[in-house]
Coordinates of C-alpha atoms in Angstrom, one line a residue:
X140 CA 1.3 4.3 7.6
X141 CA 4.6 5.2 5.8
X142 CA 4.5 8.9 7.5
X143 CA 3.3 10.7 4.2
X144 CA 0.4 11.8 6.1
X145 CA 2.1 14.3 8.3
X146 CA 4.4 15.4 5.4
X147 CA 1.2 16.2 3.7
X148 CA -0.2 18.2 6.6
X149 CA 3.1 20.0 6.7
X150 CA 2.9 20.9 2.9
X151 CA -0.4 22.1 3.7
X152 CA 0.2 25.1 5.6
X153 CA 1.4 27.1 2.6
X154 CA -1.9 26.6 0.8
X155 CA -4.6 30.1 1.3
X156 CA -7.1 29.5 3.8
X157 CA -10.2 27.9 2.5
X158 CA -7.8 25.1 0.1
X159 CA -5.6 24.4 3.5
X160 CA -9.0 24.0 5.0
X161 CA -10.5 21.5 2.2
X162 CA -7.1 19.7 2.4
X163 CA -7.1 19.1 6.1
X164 CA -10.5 17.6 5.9
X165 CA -9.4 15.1 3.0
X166 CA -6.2 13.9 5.0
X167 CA -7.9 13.1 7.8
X168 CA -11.0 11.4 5.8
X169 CA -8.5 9.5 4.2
X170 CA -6.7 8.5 7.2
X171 CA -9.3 7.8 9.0
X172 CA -10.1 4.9 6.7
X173 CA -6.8 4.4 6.5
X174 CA -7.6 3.0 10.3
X175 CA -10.5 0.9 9.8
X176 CA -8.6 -0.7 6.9
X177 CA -6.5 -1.9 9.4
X178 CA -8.8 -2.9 11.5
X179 CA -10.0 -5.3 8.6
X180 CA -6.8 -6.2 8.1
X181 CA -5.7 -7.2 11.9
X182 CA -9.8 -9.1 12.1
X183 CA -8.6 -11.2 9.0
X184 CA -5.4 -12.2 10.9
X185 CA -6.9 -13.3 13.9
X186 CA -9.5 -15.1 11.9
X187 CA -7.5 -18.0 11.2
X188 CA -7.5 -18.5 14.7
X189 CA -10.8 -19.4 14.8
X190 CA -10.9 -21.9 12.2
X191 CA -11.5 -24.3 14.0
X192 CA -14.8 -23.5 16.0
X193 CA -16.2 -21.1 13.4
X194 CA -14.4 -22.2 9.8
X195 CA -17.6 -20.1 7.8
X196 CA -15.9 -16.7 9.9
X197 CA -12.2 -17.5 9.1
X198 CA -13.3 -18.4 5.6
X199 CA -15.6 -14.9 4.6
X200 CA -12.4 -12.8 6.6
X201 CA -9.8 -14.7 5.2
X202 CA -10.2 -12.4 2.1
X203 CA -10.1 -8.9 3.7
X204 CA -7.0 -7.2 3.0
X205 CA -7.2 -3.3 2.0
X206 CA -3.1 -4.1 1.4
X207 CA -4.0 -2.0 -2.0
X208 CA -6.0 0.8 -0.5
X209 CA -2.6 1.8 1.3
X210 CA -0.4 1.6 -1.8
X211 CA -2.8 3.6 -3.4
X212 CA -3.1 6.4 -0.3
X213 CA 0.7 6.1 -0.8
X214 CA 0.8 7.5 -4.2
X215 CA -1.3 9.9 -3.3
X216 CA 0.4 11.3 -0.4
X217 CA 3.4 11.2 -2.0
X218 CA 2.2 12.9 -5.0
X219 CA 0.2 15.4 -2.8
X220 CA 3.2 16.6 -1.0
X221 CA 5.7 16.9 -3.7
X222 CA 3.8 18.1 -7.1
X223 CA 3.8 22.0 -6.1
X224 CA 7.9 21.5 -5.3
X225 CA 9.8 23.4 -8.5
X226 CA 12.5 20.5 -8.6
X227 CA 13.5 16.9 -6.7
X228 CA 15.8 14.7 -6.2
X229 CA 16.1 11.1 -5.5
X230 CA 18.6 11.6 -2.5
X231 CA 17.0 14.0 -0.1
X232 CA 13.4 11.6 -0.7
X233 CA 14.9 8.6 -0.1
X234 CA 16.9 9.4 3.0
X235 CA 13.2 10.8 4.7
X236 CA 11.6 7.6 3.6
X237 CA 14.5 5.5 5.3
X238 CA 14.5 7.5 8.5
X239 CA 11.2 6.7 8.7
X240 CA 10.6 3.1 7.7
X241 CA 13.8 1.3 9.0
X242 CA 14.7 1.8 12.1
X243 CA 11.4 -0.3 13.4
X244 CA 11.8 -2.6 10.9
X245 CA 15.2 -3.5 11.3
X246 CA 13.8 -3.5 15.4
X247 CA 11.5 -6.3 14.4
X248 CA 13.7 -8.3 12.0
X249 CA 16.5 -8.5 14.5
X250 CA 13.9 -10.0 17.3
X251 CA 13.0 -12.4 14.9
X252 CA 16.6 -13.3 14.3
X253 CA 16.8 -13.3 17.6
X254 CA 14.1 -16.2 17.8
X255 CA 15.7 -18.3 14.8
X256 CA 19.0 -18.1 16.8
X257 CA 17.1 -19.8 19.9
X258 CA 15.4 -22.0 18.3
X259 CA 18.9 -23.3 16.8
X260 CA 19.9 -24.5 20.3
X261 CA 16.4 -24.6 22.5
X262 CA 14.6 -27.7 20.6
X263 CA 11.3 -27.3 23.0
X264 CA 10.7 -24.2 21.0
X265 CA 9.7 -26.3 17.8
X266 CA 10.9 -25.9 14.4
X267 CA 10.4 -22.4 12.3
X268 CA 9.7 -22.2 8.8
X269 CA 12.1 -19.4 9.0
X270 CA 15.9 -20.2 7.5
X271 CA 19.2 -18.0 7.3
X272 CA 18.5 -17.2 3.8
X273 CA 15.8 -15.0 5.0
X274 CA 18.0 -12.9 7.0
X275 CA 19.5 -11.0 4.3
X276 CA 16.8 -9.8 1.9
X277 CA 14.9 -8.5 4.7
X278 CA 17.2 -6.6 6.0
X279 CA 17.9 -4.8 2.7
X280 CA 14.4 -4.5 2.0
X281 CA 14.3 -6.7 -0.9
X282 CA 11.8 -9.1 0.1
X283 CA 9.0 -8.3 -2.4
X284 CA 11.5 -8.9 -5.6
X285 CA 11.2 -12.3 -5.8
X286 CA 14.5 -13.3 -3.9
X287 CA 12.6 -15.5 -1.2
X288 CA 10.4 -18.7 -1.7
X289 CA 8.5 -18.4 0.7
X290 CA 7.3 -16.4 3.7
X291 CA 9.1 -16.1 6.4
X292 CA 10.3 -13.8 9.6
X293 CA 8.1 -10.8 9.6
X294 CA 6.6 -11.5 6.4
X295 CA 4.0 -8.8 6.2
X296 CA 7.1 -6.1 6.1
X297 CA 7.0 -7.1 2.1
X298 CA 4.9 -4.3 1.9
X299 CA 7.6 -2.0 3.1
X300 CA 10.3 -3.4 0.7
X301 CA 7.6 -2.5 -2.4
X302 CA 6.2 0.6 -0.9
X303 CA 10.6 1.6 -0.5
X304 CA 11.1 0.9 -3.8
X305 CA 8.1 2.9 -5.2
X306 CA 9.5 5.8 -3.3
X307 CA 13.0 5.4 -5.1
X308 CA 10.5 5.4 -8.2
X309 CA 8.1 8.4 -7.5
X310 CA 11.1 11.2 -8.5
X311 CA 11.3 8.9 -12.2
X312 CA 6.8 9.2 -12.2
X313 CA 6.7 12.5 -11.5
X314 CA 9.3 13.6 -14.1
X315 CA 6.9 11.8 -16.5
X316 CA 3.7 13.5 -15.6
X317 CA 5.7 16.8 -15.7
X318 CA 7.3 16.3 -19.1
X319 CA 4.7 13.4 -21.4
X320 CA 1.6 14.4 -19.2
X321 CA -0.8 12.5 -16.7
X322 CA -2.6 11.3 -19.4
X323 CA 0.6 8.5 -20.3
X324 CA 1.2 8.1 -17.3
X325 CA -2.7 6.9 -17.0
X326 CA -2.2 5.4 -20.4
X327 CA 0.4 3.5 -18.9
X328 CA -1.0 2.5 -15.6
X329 CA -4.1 1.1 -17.6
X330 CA -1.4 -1.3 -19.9
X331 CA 0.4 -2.3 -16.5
X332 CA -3.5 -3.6 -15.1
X333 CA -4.3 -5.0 -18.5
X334 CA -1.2 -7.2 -18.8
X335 CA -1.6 -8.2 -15.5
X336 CA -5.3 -9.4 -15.9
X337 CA -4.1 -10.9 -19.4
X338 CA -1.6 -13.3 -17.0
X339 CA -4.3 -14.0 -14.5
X340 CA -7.0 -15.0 -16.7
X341 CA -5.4 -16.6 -19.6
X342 CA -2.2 -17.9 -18.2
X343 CA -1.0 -19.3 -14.8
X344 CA -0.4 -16.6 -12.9
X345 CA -1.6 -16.2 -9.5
X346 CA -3.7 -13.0 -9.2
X347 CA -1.9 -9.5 -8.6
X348 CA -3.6 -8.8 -5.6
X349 CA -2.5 -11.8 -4.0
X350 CA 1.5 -11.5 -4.7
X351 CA 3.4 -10.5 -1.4
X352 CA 7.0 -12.0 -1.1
X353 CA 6.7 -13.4 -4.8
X354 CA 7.1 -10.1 -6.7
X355 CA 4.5 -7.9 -4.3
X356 CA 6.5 -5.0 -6.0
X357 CA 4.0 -5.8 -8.9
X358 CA 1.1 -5.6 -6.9
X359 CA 1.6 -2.5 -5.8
X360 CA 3.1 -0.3 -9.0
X361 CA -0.6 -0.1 -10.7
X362 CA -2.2 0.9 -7.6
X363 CA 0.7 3.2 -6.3
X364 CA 0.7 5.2 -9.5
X365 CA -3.2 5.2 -9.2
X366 CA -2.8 7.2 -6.2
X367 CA 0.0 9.6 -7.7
X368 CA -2.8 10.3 -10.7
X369 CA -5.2 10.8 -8.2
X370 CA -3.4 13.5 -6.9
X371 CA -2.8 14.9 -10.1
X372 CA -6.1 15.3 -11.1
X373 CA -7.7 15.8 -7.8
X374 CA -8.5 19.6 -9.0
X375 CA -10.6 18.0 -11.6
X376 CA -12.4 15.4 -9.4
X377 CA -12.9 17.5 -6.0
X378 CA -16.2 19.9 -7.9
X379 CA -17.4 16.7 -8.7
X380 CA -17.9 14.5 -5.5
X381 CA -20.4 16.6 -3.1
X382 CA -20.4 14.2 -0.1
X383 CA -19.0 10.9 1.4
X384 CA -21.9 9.0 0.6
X385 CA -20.3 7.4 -2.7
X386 CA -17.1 6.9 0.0
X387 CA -18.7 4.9 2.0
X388 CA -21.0 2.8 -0.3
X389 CA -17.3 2.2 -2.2
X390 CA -15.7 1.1 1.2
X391 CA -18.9 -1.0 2.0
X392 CA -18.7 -2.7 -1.8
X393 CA -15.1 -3.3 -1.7
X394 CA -15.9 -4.8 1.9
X395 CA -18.6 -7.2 0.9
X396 CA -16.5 -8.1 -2.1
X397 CA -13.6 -9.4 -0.1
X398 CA -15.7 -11.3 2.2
X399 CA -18.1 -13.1 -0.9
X400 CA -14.9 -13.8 -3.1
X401 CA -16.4 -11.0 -5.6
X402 CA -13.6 -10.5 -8.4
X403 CA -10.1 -9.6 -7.2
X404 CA -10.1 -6.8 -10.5
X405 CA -12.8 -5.5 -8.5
X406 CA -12.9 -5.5 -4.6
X407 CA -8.9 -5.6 -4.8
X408 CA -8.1 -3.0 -7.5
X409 CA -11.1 -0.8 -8.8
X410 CA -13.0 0.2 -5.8
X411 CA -9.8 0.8 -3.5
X412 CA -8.7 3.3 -6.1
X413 CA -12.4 4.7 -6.6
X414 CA -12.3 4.8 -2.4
X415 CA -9.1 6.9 -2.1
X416 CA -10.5 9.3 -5.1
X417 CA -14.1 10.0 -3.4
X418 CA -12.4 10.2 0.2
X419 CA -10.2 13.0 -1.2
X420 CA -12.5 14.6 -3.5
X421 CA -14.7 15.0 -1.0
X422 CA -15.5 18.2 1.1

């Protein structure tokens, strides 16, 4: 969804024969479910619509967001693409990334702007929940740092602002697994999770997996770097996974999870990760 697939498939070309083969049939496995993901994703939207007439639906899809499935197939591209590469810099990364990501969403902030403006002077439109002060860290992609209150104009583009700021990360991650090792980089992924839960279940913190314009950066740096280590060790895990079977079972799980209010740590973080591993082990 970020365009890391087709840079993947591009990177793929140099690779002999029977890999390029192995790794065109884990891209589009992972993409794939990449799609029904979505599909989750846009049911659970449209199930609040029917709270109404059928409150037991909206309440069992109201939970269904594979949000951290993508970070995690984000990492992983990312990491796919650009661990062979002798050197890298920030610059050339970031500029792809932009080309890619912003133009739409500035396309879709700027229509809702265009709404707040008319409902400024058009009272039969009804109020928004939307104010000015949104305006600004949207359109710098700063809307998952904490710097809004509340949701507002196209909210779900939080994602966007986290997965852009990862990106400006992933140069800093991959100097680390290059000089200290995956293993730290694991080490410290685990810590990151570990804190997290620590806030969750003994403090007042709102789950991880739940954070979107109220620090969704968070939420997505364990699972992000998840997928980078994936791809790191993916030499390691491929001779072990003979089939999609254990794919689809963790897909299933992670499904019913989400829809029974299993444990966030769970459906939300541990089989996502375990999903994007088997789908690209796989072959």
């Amino acid at each position: 969804m970020d365009g890391t697939v087709y840079d993947a498939r591009v990177a793929e070309r140099s690779l002999p024969a029977k890999e390029a083969k192995a790794a065109t049939q884990r891209l589009v496995t992972v993409s794939v479910v990449q799609f029904f993901a979505s599909v989750c994703i846009l049911a659970r939207h449209y199930a609040f619509f029917l709270e109404k007439d059928f409150p037991s639906v909206t309440a069992a899809l109201s939970g269904i967001t594979f949000t951290d499935y993508f970070f995690c197939c984000s990492g992983f591209f990312m990491h796919y693409v650009n661990a062979r590469k002798p050197d890298m810099t920030a610059g050339p990364l970031v500029k792809k990334r932009f080309i890619k990501l912003y133009p739409l969403h500035l396309a879709t902030t700027l229509f809702y702007v265009a709404i707040l403006i008319a409902s400024a002077y058009l009272a039969s439109l009804g109020g928004t929940r939307s104010g000015w002060e949104c305006v600004l860290p949207t359109l710098t992609l700063t809307h998952a740092f904490g710097t809004l209150d509340h949701q507002c104009l196209n909210y779900p583009s939080w994602f966007l602002s986290a997965l852009f700021a990862l990106t400006l990360a992933y140069p800093a991650i991959r100097w680390a697994i290059r000089t200290w090792g995956a293993a730290t980089v694991l080490a410290l992924t685990v810590l990151i999770v570990v804190g997290y839960e620590a806030a969750y279940r003994f403090g007042d913190m709102q789950h991880w997996s739940t954070l979107t314009y109220n620090f969704g950066i968070l939420r997505g740096i364990p699972t992000f770097l998840a997928g980078v280590l994936i791809a790191e060790y993916l030499p390691r895990i491929a001779p072990h996974v003979k089939s999609f079977t254990l794919a689809y079972a963790a897909f299933g799980a992670a499904l019913i999870g989400m829809m029974t209010g299993l444990d966030p740590l769970i459906c939300y973080g541990i089989l996502p990760v375990a999903l994007v591993a088997l789908l690209a082990g796989a072959e």
